[in-house]
Amino acid sequence: MARGQRLRAFACSPTFGAVPAITGTAKVGSVLTASDGAPRAGSVARQWKRGGVAIAGATASTYTPVSADIGAAITVTITLTSTLRASNTKAATSAPTAAVVA
């Protein structure tokens, strides 16, 4: 760097290339899989939700519905966090599944 020049760093905002989605059948014991929405930057975190309420410990890329899920729709919220600045985040939620059946 030449004398008198300044180095500028920019915290890139994480972005989604697509809307997060869930594949699989909303049935007890059947695996649901989250697509992360093709993140273009940042680290990825997931939170599965039952009727809009976070399911404790359900943060993997897959979720297997249990009896407590019967009758409720399942969604997954994907949160992207900038690798340069942790306070720079963006979240998106999938469309809900059909109500979980037994």
PDB file of N, CA and C in Angstrom:
ATOM      1  N   MET A   1       0.834  -1.166   0.000  1.00  0.00           N
ATOM      2  CA  MET A   1       0.000   0.000   0.000  1.00  0.00           C
ATOM      3  C   MET A   1       0.890   1.245   0.000  1.00  0.00           C
ATOM      4  N   ALA A   2       0.549   2.183  -0.823  1.00  0.00           N
ATOM      5  CA  ALA A   2       1.338   3.411  -0.910  1.00  0.00           C
ATOM      6  C   ALA A   2       1.066   4.297   0.297  1.00  0.00           C
ATOM      7  N   ARG A   3       2.033   5.071   0.615  1.00  0.00           N
ATOM      8  CA  ARG A   3       1.904   5.981   1.746  1.00  0.00           C
ATOM      9  C   ARG A   3       0.733   6.941   1.526  1.00  0.00           C
ATOM     10  N   GLY A   4      -0.053   7.129   2.573  1.00  0.00           N
ATOM     11  CA  GLY A   4      -1.181   8.039   2.497  1.00  0.00           C
ATOM     12  C   GLY A   4      -2.475   7.377   2.028  1.00  0.00           C
ATOM     13  N   GLN A   5      -2.391   6.136   1.564  1.00  0.00           N
ATOM     14  CA  GLN A   5      -3.611   5.442   1.149  1.00  0.00           C
ATOM     15  C   GLN A   5      -4.250   4.771   2.356  1.00  0.00           C
ATOM     16  N   ARG A   6      -5.553   4.632   2.289  1.00  0.00           N
ATOM     17  CA  ARG A   6      -6.282   3.980   3.375  1.00  0.00           C
ATOM     18  C   ARG A   6      -6.928   2.705   2.857  1.00  0.00           C
ATOM     19  N   LEU A   7      -6.895   1.720   3.681  1.00  0.00           N
ATOM     20  CA  LEU A   7      -7.554   0.467   3.356  1.00  0.00           C
ATOM     21  C   LEU A   7      -8.974   0.536   3.887  1.00  0.00           C
ATOM     22  N   ARG A   8      -9.935   0.251   3.039  1.00  0.00           N
ATOM     23  CA  ARG A   8     -11.332   0.265   3.464  1.00  0.00           C
ATOM     24  C   ARG A   8     -11.880  -1.150   3.376  1.00  0.00           C
ATOM     25  N   ALA A   9     -12.549  -1.549   4.424  1.00  0.00           N
ATOM     26  CA  ALA A   9     -13.184  -2.866   4.449  1.00  0.00           C
ATOM     27  C   ALA A   9     -14.690  -2.676   4.470  1.00  0.00           C
ATOM     28  N   PHE A  10     -15.371  -3.471   3.716  1.00  0.00           N
ATOM     29  CA  PHE A  10     -16.824  -3.400   3.670  1.00  0.00           C
ATOM     30  C   PHE A  10     -17.392  -4.727   4.136  1.00  0.00           C
ATOM     31  N   ALA A  11     -18.378  -4.656   4.995  1.00  0.00           N
ATOM     32  CA  ALA A  11     -19.046  -5.865   5.467  1.00  0.00           C
ATOM     33  C   ALA A  11     -20.131  -6.234   4.463  1.00  0.00           C
ATOM     34  N   CYS A  12     -19.879  -7.265   3.717  1.00  0.00           N
ATOM     35  CA  CYS A  12     -20.842  -7.693   2.703  1.00  0.00           C
ATOM     36  C   CYS A  12     -22.083  -8.266   3.357  1.00  0.00           C
ATOM     37  N   SER A  13     -23.225  -7.856   2.855  1.00  0.00           N
ATOM     38  CA  SER A  13     -24.479  -8.386   3.375  1.00  0.00           C
ATOM     39  C   SER A  13     -24.706  -9.776   2.807  1.00  0.00           C
ATOM     40  N   PRO A  14     -25.096 -10.720   3.661  1.00  0.00           N
ATOM     41  CA  PRO A  14     -25.416 -12.042   3.144  1.00  0.00           C
ATOM     42  C   PRO A  14     -26.698 -11.962   2.322  1.00  0.00           C
ATOM     43  N   THR A  15     -26.790 -12.754   1.277  1.00  0.00           N
ATOM     44  CA  THR A  15     -27.982 -12.732   0.433  1.00  0.00           C
ATOM     45  C   THR A  15     -28.424 -14.146   0.083  1.00  0.00           C
ATOM     46  N   PHE A  16     -29.711 -14.276  -0.213  1.00  0.00           N
ATOM     47  CA  PHE A  16     -30.275 -15.544  -0.655  1.00  0.00           C
ATOM     48  C   PHE A  16     -30.384 -15.527  -2.170  1.00  0.00           C
ATOM     49  N   GLY A  17     -30.053 -16.644  -2.800  1.00  0.00           N
ATOM     50  CA  GLY A  17     -30.236 -16.762  -4.234  1.00  0.00           C
ATOM     51  C   GLY A  17     -31.632 -17.258  -4.579  1.00  0.00           C
ATOM     52  N   ALA A  18     -32.320 -17.824  -3.579  1.00  0.00           N
ATOM     53  CA  ALA A  18     -33.674 -18.349  -3.753  1.00  0.00           C
ATOM     54  C   ALA A  18     -34.350 -18.372  -2.384  1.00  0.00           C
ATOM     55  N   VAL A  19     -35.655 -18.540  -2.391  1.00  0.00           N
ATOM     56  CA  VAL A  19     -36.400 -18.626  -1.131  1.00  0.00           C
ATOM     57  C   VAL A  19     -36.165 -20.004  -0.515  1.00  0.00           C
ATOM     58  N   PRO A  20     -35.890 -20.086   0.793  1.00  0.00           N
ATOM     59  CA  PRO A  20     -35.751 -21.393   1.430  1.00  0.00           C
ATOM     60  C   PRO A  20     -37.016 -22.232   1.216  1.00  0.00           C
ATOM     61  N   ALA A  21     -36.838 -23.535   1.117  1.00  0.00           N
ATOM     62  CA  ALA A  21     -37.973 -24.424   0.874  1.00  0.00           C
ATOM     63  C   ALA A  21     -37.814 -25.721   1.660  1.00  0.00           C
ATOM     64  N   ILE A  22     -38.932 -26.414   1.841  1.00  0.00           N
ATOM     65  CA  ILE A  22     -38.940 -27.711   2.519  1.00  0.00           C
ATOM     66  C   ILE A  22     -39.395 -28.762   1.518  1.00  0.00           C
ATOM     67  N   THR A  23     -38.656 -29.878   1.472  1.00  0.00           N
ATOM     68  CA  THR A  23     -39.090 -31.012   0.664  1.00  0.00           C
ATOM     69  C   THR A  23     -39.361 -32.186   1.590  1.00  0.00           C
ATOM     70  N   GLY A  24     -40.248 -33.063   1.158  1.00  0.00           N
ATOM     71  CA  GLY A  24     -40.611 -34.227   1.957  1.00  0.00           C
ATOM     72  C   GLY A  24     -42.084 -34.182   2.307  1.00  0.00           C
ATOM     73  N   THR A  25     -42.553 -35.223   2.967  1.00  0.00           N
ATOM     74  CA  THR A  25     -43.959 -35.351   3.340  1.00  0.00           C
ATOM     75  C   THR A  25     -44.147 -35.018   4.807  1.00  0.00           C
ATOM     76  N   ALA A  26     -45.117 -34.164   5.091  1.00  0.00           N
ATOM     77  CA  ALA A  26     -45.392 -33.737   6.473  1.00  0.00           C
ATOM     78  C   ALA A  26     -46.158 -34.848   7.194  1.00  0.00           C
ATOM     79  N   LYS A  27     -45.409 -35.862   7.605  1.00  0.00           N
ATOM     80  CA  LYS A  27     -45.983 -37.038   8.252  1.00  0.00           C
ATOM     81  C   LYS A  27     -45.052 -37.475   9.370  1.00  0.00           C
ATOM     82  N   VAL A  28     -45.609 -37.881  10.494  1.00  0.00           N
ATOM     83  CA  VAL A  28     -44.792 -38.344  11.617  1.00  0.00           C
ATOM     84  C   VAL A  28     -43.852 -39.450  11.128  1.00  0.00           C
ATOM     85  N   GLY A  29     -42.569 -39.288  11.417  1.00  0.00           N
ATOM     86  CA  GLY A  29     -41.565 -40.278  11.041  1.00  0.00           C
ATOM     87  C   GLY A  29     -40.948 -40.083   9.667  1.00  0.00           C
ATOM     88  N   SER A  30     -41.500 -39.204   8.837  1.00  0.00           N
ATOM     89  CA  SER A  30     -40.942 -38.932   7.505  1.00  0.00           C
ATOM     90  C   SER A  30     -39.993 -37.739   7.585  1.00  0.00           C
ATOM     91  N   VAL A  31     -38.884 -37.830   6.898  1.00  0.00           N
ATOM     92  CA  VAL A  31     -37.870 -36.777   6.967  1.00  0.00           C
ATOM     93  C   VAL A  31     -38.245 -35.588   6.081  1.00  0.00           C
ATOM     94  N   LEU A  32     -38.160 -34.394   6.660  1.00  0.00           N
ATOM     95  CA  LEU A  32     -38.300 -33.141   5.921  1.00  0.00           C
ATOM     96  C   LEU A  32     -36.895 -32.570   5.744  1.00  0.00           C
ATOM     97  N   THR A  33     -36.627 -32.009   4.584  1.00  0.00           N
ATOM     98  CA  THR A  33     -35.305 -31.450   4.297  1.00  0.00           C
ATOM     99  C   THR A  33     -35.438 -29.983   3.918  1.00  0.00           C
ATOM    100  N   ALA A  34     -34.581 -29.159   4.496  1.00  0.00           N
ATOM    101  CA  ALA A  34     -34.580 -27.720   4.200  1.00  0.00           C
ATOM    102  C   ALA A  34     -33.569 -27.415   3.114  1.00  0.00           C
ATOM    103  N   SER A  35     -33.992 -26.634   2.112  1.00  0.00           N
ATOM    104  CA  SER A  35     -33.025 -26.061   1.180  1.00  0.00           C
ATOM    105  C   SER A  35     -32.688 -24.694   1.762  1.00  0.00           C
ATOM    106  N   ASP A  36     -31.433 -24.340   1.739  1.00  0.00           N
ATOM    107  CA  ASP A  36     -30.984 -23.111   2.393  1.00  0.00           C
ATOM    108  C   ASP A  36     -31.218 -21.850   1.582  1.00  0.00           C
ATOM    109  N   GLY A  37     -31.846 -21.945   0.445  1.00  0.00           N
ATOM    110  CA  GLY A  37     -32.092 -20.751  -0.354  1.00  0.00           C
ATOM    111  C   GLY A  37     -30.875 -20.278  -1.108  1.00  0.00           C
ATOM    112  N   ALA A  38     -29.950 -21.193  -1.401  1.00  0.00           N
ATOM    113  CA  ALA A  38     -28.741 -20.880  -2.170  1.00  0.00           C
ATOM    114  C   ALA A  38     -28.039 -19.625  -1.659  1.00  0.00           C
ATOM    115  N   PRO A  39     -27.561 -19.654  -0.408  1.00  0.00           N
ATOM    116  CA  PRO A  39     -26.905 -18.460   0.132  1.00  0.00           C
ATOM    117  C   PRO A  39     -25.686 -18.067  -0.692  1.00  0.00           C
ATOM    118  N   ARG A  40     -25.529 -16.771  -0.869  1.00  0.00           N
ATOM    119  CA  ARG A  40     -24.413 -16.270  -1.676  1.00  0.00           C
ATOM    120  C   ARG A  40     -23.259 -15.770  -0.824  1.00  0.00           C
ATOM    121  N   ALA A  41     -23.487 -15.620   0.452  1.00  0.00           N
ATOM    122  CA  ALA A  41     -22.412 -15.185   1.344  1.00  0.00           C
ATOM    123  C   ALA A  41     -22.827 -15.468   2.773  1.00  0.00           C
ATOM    124  N   GLY A  42     -21.861 -15.703   3.622  1.00  0.00           N
ATOM    125  CA  GLY A  42     -22.140 -15.850   5.044  1.00  0.00           C
ATOM    126  C   GLY A  42     -22.318 -17.280   5.509  1.00  0.00           C
ATOM    127  N   SER A  43     -22.447 -17.415   6.830  1.00  0.00           N
ATOM    128  CA  SER A  43     -22.688 -18.721   7.431  1.00  0.00           C
ATOM    129  C   SER A  43     -24.191 -18.933   7.576  1.00  0.00           C
ATOM    130  N   VAL A  44     -24.599 -20.195   7.635  1.00  0.00           N
ATOM    131  CA  VAL A  44     -26.014 -20.560   7.633  1.00  0.00           C
ATOM    132  C   VAL A  44     -26.420 -21.167   8.971  1.00  0.00           C
ATOM    133  N   ALA A  45     -27.571 -20.719   9.495  1.00  0.00           N
ATOM    134  CA  ALA A  45     -28.178 -21.332  10.684  1.00  0.00           C
ATOM    135  C   ALA A  45     -29.635 -21.616  10.348  1.00  0.00           C
ATOM    136  N   ARG A  46     -30.147 -22.712  10.890  1.00  0.00           N
ATOM    137  CA  ARG A  46     -31.537 -23.106  10.626  1.00  0.00           C
ATOM    138  C   ARG A  46     -32.308 -23.213  11.926  1.00  0.00           C
ATOM    139  N   GLN A  47     -33.615 -22.941  11.852  1.00  0.00           N
ATOM    140  CA  GLN A  47     -34.511 -23.174  12.988  1.00  0.00           C
ATOM    141  C   GLN A  47     -35.836 -23.677  12.446  1.00  0.00           C
ATOM    142  N   TRP A  48     -36.167 -24.910  12.794  1.00  0.00           N
ATOM    143  CA  TRP A  48     -37.458 -25.477  12.414  1.00  0.00           C
ATOM    144  C   TRP A  48     -38.515 -24.978  13.381  1.00  0.00           C
ATOM    145  N   LYS A  49     -39.738 -24.753  12.839  1.00  0.00           N
ATOM    146  CA  LYS A  49     -40.823 -24.221  13.670  1.00  0.00           C
ATOM    147  C   LYS A  49     -42.105 -25.018  13.467  1.00  0.00           C
ATOM    148  N   ARG A  50     -42.845 -25.167  14.536  1.00  0.00           N
ATOM    149  CA  ARG A  50     -44.150 -25.824  14.535  1.00  0.00           C
ATOM    150  C   ARG A  50     -45.186 -24.744  14.772  1.00  0.00           C
ATOM    151  N   GLY A  51     -46.033 -24.498  13.782  1.00  0.00           N
ATOM    152  CA  GLY A  51     -47.045 -23.459  13.951  1.00  0.00           C
ATOM    153  C   GLY A  51     -46.440 -22.104  14.262  1.00  0.00           C
ATOM    154  N   GLY A  52     -45.250 -21.834  13.736  1.00  0.00           N
ATOM    155  CA  GLY A  52     -44.585 -20.549  13.937  1.00  0.00           C
ATOM    156  C   GLY A  52     -43.749 -20.444  15.195  1.00  0.00           C
ATOM    157  N   VAL A  53     -43.712 -21.508  16.005  1.00  0.00           N
ATOM    158  CA  VAL A  53     -42.951 -21.500  17.262  1.00  0.00           C
ATOM    159  C   VAL A  53     -41.731 -22.411  17.114  1.00  0.00           C
ATOM    160  N   ALA A  54     -40.569 -21.911  17.504  1.00  0.00           N
ATOM    161  CA  ALA A  54     -39.329 -22.678  17.380  1.00  0.00           C
ATOM    162  C   ALA A  54     -39.431 -24.019  18.100  1.00  0.00           C
ATOM    163  N   ILE A  55     -38.926 -25.059  17.444  1.00  0.00           N
ATOM    164  CA  ILE A  55     -38.871 -26.396  18.027  1.00  0.00           C
ATOM    165  C   ILE A  55     -37.497 -26.533  18.671  1.00  0.00           C
ATOM    166  N   ALA A  56     -37.464 -26.744  19.972  1.00  0.00           N
ATOM    167  CA  ALA A  56     -36.205 -26.821  20.716  1.00  0.00           C
ATOM    168  C   ALA A  56     -35.266 -27.855  20.103  1.00  0.00           C
ATOM    169  N   GLY A  57     -34.032 -27.437  19.833  1.00  0.00           N
ATOM    170  CA  GLY A  57     -33.004 -28.336  19.327  1.00  0.00           C
ATOM    171  C   GLY A  57     -33.097 -28.682  17.853  1.00  0.00           C
ATOM    172  N   ALA A  58     -34.108 -28.179  17.151  1.00  0.00           N
ATOM    173  CA  ALA A  58     -34.305 -28.519  15.737  1.00  0.00           C
ATOM    174  C   ALA A  58     -33.593 -27.503  14.852  1.00  0.00           C
ATOM    175  N   THR A  59     -32.288 -27.708  14.656  1.00  0.00           N
ATOM    176  CA  THR A  59     -31.471 -26.755  13.905  1.00  0.00           C
ATOM    177  C   THR A  59     -30.657 -27.410  12.789  1.00  0.00           C
ATOM    178  N   ALA A  60     -30.923 -28.663  12.506  1.00  0.00           N
ATOM    179  CA  ALA A  60     -30.200 -29.374  11.445  1.00  0.00           C
ATOM    180  C   ALA A  60     -30.846 -29.085  10.089  1.00  0.00           C
ATOM    181  N   SER A  61     -30.253 -29.604   9.035  1.00  0.00           N
ATOM    182  CA  SER A  61     -30.819 -29.399   7.699  1.00  0.00           C
ATOM    183  C   SER A  61     -32.025 -30.296   7.448  1.00  0.00           C
ATOM    184  N   THR A  62     -32.239 -31.275   8.327  1.00  0.00           N
ATOM    185  CA  THR A  62     -33.418 -32.133   8.226  1.00  0.00           C
ATOM    186  C   THR A  62     -34.175 -32.129   9.548  1.00  0.00           C
ATOM    187  N   TYR A  63     -35.464 -32.454   9.459  1.00  0.00           N
ATOM    188  CA  TYR A  63     -36.305 -32.568  10.653  1.00  0.00           C
ATOM    189  C   TYR A  63     -37.293 -33.697  10.416  1.00  0.00           C
ATOM    190  N   THR A  64     -37.477 -34.533  11.432  1.00  0.00           N
ATOM    191  CA  THR A  64     -38.436 -35.627  11.354  1.00  0.00           C
ATOM    192  C   THR A  64     -39.594 -35.316  12.287  1.00  0.00           C
ATOM    193  N   PRO A  65     -40.779 -35.071  11.738  1.00  0.00           N
ATOM    194  CA  PRO A  65     -41.935 -34.748  12.582  1.00  0.00           C
ATOM    195  C   PRO A  65     -42.241 -35.845  13.608  1.00  0.00           C
ATOM    196  N   VAL A  66     -42.701 -35.395  14.768  1.00  0.00           N
ATOM    197  CA  VAL A  66     -43.075 -36.282  15.874  1.00  0.00           C
ATOM    198  C   VAL A  66     -44.556 -36.076  16.178  1.00  0.00           C
ATOM    199  N   SER A  67     -45.092 -36.859  17.097  1.00  0.00           N
ATOM    200  CA  SER A  67     -46.530 -36.788  17.392  1.00  0.00           C
ATOM    201  C   SER A  67     -46.971 -35.400  17.847  1.00  0.00           C
ATOM    202  N   ALA A  68     -46.102 -34.651  18.503  1.00  0.00           N
ATOM    203  CA  ALA A  68     -46.453 -33.289  18.942  1.00  0.00           C
ATOM    204  C   ALA A  68     -46.710 -32.357  17.755  1.00  0.00           C
ATOM    205  N   ASP A  69     -46.247 -32.741  16.569  1.00  0.00           N
ATOM    206  CA  ASP A  69     -46.417 -31.914  15.372  1.00  0.00           C
ATOM    207  C   ASP A  69     -47.745 -32.157  14.652  1.00  0.00           C
ATOM    208  N   ILE A  70     -48.466 -33.213  15.007  1.00  0.00           N
ATOM    209  CA  ILE A  70     -49.705 -33.559  14.305  1.00  0.00           C
ATOM    210  C   ILE A  70     -50.669 -32.370  14.316  1.00  0.00           C
ATOM    211  N   GLY A  71     -51.161 -32.054  13.122  1.00  0.00           N
ATOM    212  CA  GLY A  71     -52.108 -30.952  12.961  1.00  0.00           C
ATOM    213  C   GLY A  71     -51.479 -29.591  12.753  1.00  0.00           C
ATOM    214  N   ALA A  72     -50.166 -29.493  12.916  1.00  0.00           N
ATOM    215  CA  ALA A  72     -49.478 -28.202  12.760  1.00  0.00           C
ATOM    216  C   ALA A  72     -48.683 -28.177  11.460  1.00  0.00           C
ATOM    217  N   ALA A  73     -48.541 -26.992  10.896  1.00  0.00           N
ATOM    218  CA  ALA A  73     -47.676 -26.799   9.733  1.00  0.00           C
ATOM    219  C   ALA A  73     -46.251 -26.578  10.228  1.00  0.00           C
ATOM    220  N   ILE A  74     -45.289 -27.030   9.450  1.00  0.00           N
ATOM    221  CA  ILE A  74     -43.872 -26.887   9.783  1.00  0.00           C
ATOM    222  C   ILE A  74     -43.242 -25.888   8.815  1.00  0.00           C
ATOM    223  N   THR A  75     -42.404 -25.017   9.342  1.00  0.00           N
ATOM    224  CA  THR A  75     -41.605 -24.109   8.517  1.00  0.00           C
ATOM    225  C   THR A  75     -40.159 -24.200   8.980  1.00  0.00           C
ATOM    226  N   VAL A  76     -39.267 -23.646   8.190  1.00  0.00           N
ATOM    227  CA  VAL A  76     -37.875 -23.527   8.601  1.00  0.00           C
ATOM    228  C   VAL A  76     -37.422 -22.106   8.285  1.00  0.00           C
ATOM    229  N   THR A  77     -36.764 -21.490   9.248  1.00  0.00           N
ATOM    230  CA  THR A  77     -36.188 -20.162   9.051  1.00  0.00           C
ATOM    231  C   THR A  77     -34.688 -20.324   8.891  1.00  0.00           C
ATOM    232  N   ILE A  78     -34.172 -19.777   7.813  1.00  0.00           N
ATOM    233  CA  ILE A  78     -32.738 -19.811   7.532  1.00  0.00           C
ATOM    234  C   ILE A  78     -32.188 -18.420   7.829  1.00  0.00           C
ATOM    235  N   THR A  79     -31.151 -18.364   8.646  1.00  0.00           N
ATOM    236  CA  THR A  79     -30.510 -17.090   8.966  1.00  0.00           C
ATOM    237  C   THR A  79     -29.081 -17.115   8.442  1.00  0.00           C
ATOM    238  N   LEU A  80     -28.754 -16.131   7.633  1.00  0.00           N
ATOM    239  CA  LEU A  80     -27.397 -15.975   7.118  1.00  0.00           C
ATOM    240  C   LEU A  80     -26.705 -14.891   7.923  1.00  0.00           C
ATOM    241  N   THR A  81     -25.464 -15.144   8.306  1.00  0.00           N
ATOM    242  CA  THR A  81     -24.676 -14.172   9.054  1.00  0.00           C
ATOM    243  C   THR A  81     -23.409 -13.868   8.273  1.00  0.00           C
ATOM    244  N   SER A  82     -23.101 -12.604   8.122  1.00  0.00           N
ATOM    245  CA  SER A  82     -21.901 -12.186   7.404  1.00  0.00           C
ATOM    246  C   SER A  82     -20.668 -12.772   8.072  1.00  0.00           C
ATOM    247  N   THR A  83     -19.731 -13.231   7.259  1.00  0.00           N
ATOM    248  CA  THR A  83     -18.484 -13.750   7.807  1.00  0.00           C
ATOM    249  C   THR A  83     -17.566 -12.620   8.264  1.00  0.00           C
ATOM    250  N   LEU A  84     -17.875 -11.394   7.857  1.00  0.00           N
ATOM    251  CA  LEU A  84     -17.050 -10.252   8.244  1.00  0.00           C
ATOM    252  C   LEU A  84     -17.594  -9.495   9.447  1.00  0.00           C
ATOM    253  N   ARG A  85     -18.915  -9.547   9.639  1.00  0.00           N
ATOM    254  CA  ARG A  85     -19.513  -8.795  10.743  1.00  0.00           C
ATOM    255  C   ARG A  85     -20.738  -9.561  11.242  1.00  0.00           C
ATOM    256  N   ALA A  86     -20.637 -10.140  12.426  1.00  0.00           N
ATOM    257  CA  ALA A  86     -21.693 -11.006  12.961  1.00  0.00           C
ATOM    258  C   ALA A  86     -23.028 -10.294  13.135  1.00  0.00           C
ATOM    259  N   SER A  87     -23.021  -8.980  13.283  1.00  0.00           N
ATOM    260  CA  SER A  87     -24.284  -8.259  13.463  1.00  0.00           C
ATOM    261  C   SER A  87     -25.015  -8.064  12.135  1.00  0.00           C
ATOM    262  N   ASN A  88     -24.383  -8.434  11.044  1.00  0.00           N
ATOM    263  CA  ASN A  88     -24.968  -8.276   9.715  1.00  0.00           C
ATOM    264  C   ASN A  88     -25.624  -9.598   9.319  1.00  0.00           C
ATOM    265  N   THR A  89     -26.947  -9.704   9.558  1.00  0.00           N
ATOM    266  CA  THR A  89     -27.663 -10.946   9.283  1.00  0.00           C
ATOM    267  C   THR A  89     -28.868 -10.711   8.381  1.00  0.00           C
ATOM    268  N   LYS A  90     -29.329 -11.795   7.784  1.00  0.00           N
ATOM    269  CA  LYS A  90     -30.544 -11.766   6.981  1.00  0.00           C
ATOM    270  C   LYS A  90     -31.235 -13.107   7.189  1.00  0.00           C
ATOM    271  N   ALA A  91     -32.561 -13.073   7.379  1.00  0.00           N
ATOM    272  CA  ALA A  91     -33.320 -14.308   7.594  1.00  0.00           C
ATOM    273  C   ALA A  91     -34.459 -14.410   6.592  1.00  0.00           C
ATOM    274  N   ALA A  92     -34.807 -15.642   6.255  1.00  0.00           N
ATOM    275  CA  ALA A  92     -35.942 -15.917   5.377  1.00  0.00           C
ATOM    276  C   ALA A  92     -36.599 -17.207   5.850  1.00  0.00           C
ATOM    277  N   THR A  93     -37.914 -17.260   5.732  1.00  0.00           N
ATOM    278  CA  THR A  93     -38.674 -18.422   6.188  1.00  0.00           C
ATOM    279  C   THR A  93     -39.353 -19.090   4.999  1.00  0.00           C
ATOM    280  N   SER A  94     -39.347 -20.414   5.019  1.00  0.00           N
ATOM    281  CA  SER A  94     -39.991 -21.194   3.965  1.00  0.00           C
ATOM    282  C   SER A  94     -41.505 -21.052   4.033  1.00  0.00           C
ATOM    283  N   ALA A  95     -42.158 -21.474   2.978  1.00  0.00           N
ATOM    284  CA  ALA A  95     -43.612 -21.623   3.014  1.00  0.00           C
ATOM    285  C   ALA A  95     -43.915 -22.790   3.958  1.00  0.00           C
ATOM    286  N   PRO A  96     -45.070 -22.786   4.601  1.00  0.00           N
ATOM    287  CA  PRO A  96     -45.399 -23.883   5.518  1.00  0.00           C
ATOM    288  C   PRO A  96     -45.734 -25.172   4.769  1.00  0.00           C
ATOM    289  N   THR A  97     -45.463 -26.288   5.434  1.00  0.00           N
ATOM    290  CA  THR A  97     -45.898 -27.577   4.903  1.00  0.00           C
ATOM    291  C   THR A  97     -47.406 -27.693   5.121  1.00  0.00           C
ATOM    292  N   ALA A  98     -47.984 -28.731   4.585  1.00  0.00           N
ATOM    293  CA  ALA A  98     -49.354 -29.075   4.960  1.00  0.00           C
ATOM    294  C   ALA A  98     -49.312 -29.478   6.433  1.00  0.00           C
ATOM    295  N   ALA A  99     -50.453 -29.536   7.083  1.00  0.00           N
ATOM    296  CA  ALA A  99     -50.492 -29.971   8.480  1.00  0.00           C
ATOM    297  C   ALA A  99     -49.925 -31.391   8.584  1.00  0.00           C
ATOM    298  N   VAL A 100     -49.111 -31.609   9.607  1.00  0.00           N
ATOM    299  CA  VAL A 100     -48.501 -32.923   9.824  1.00  0.00           C
ATOM    300  C   VAL A 100     -49.594 -33.939  10.162  1.00  0.00           C
ATOM    301  N   VAL A 101     -49.481 -35.124   9.555  1.00  0.00           N
ATOM    302  CA  VAL A 101     -50.426 -36.211   9.814  1.00  0.00           C
ATOM    303  C   VAL A 101     -49.707 -37.375  10.482  1.00  0.00           C
ATOM    304  N   ALA A 102     -50.497 -38.258  11.087  1.00  0.00           N
ATOM    305  CA  ALA A 102     -49.933 -39.416  11.794  1.00  0.00           C
ATOM    306  C   ALA A 102     -49.397 -40.449  10.823  1.00  0.00           C
TER     307      ALA A 102
END
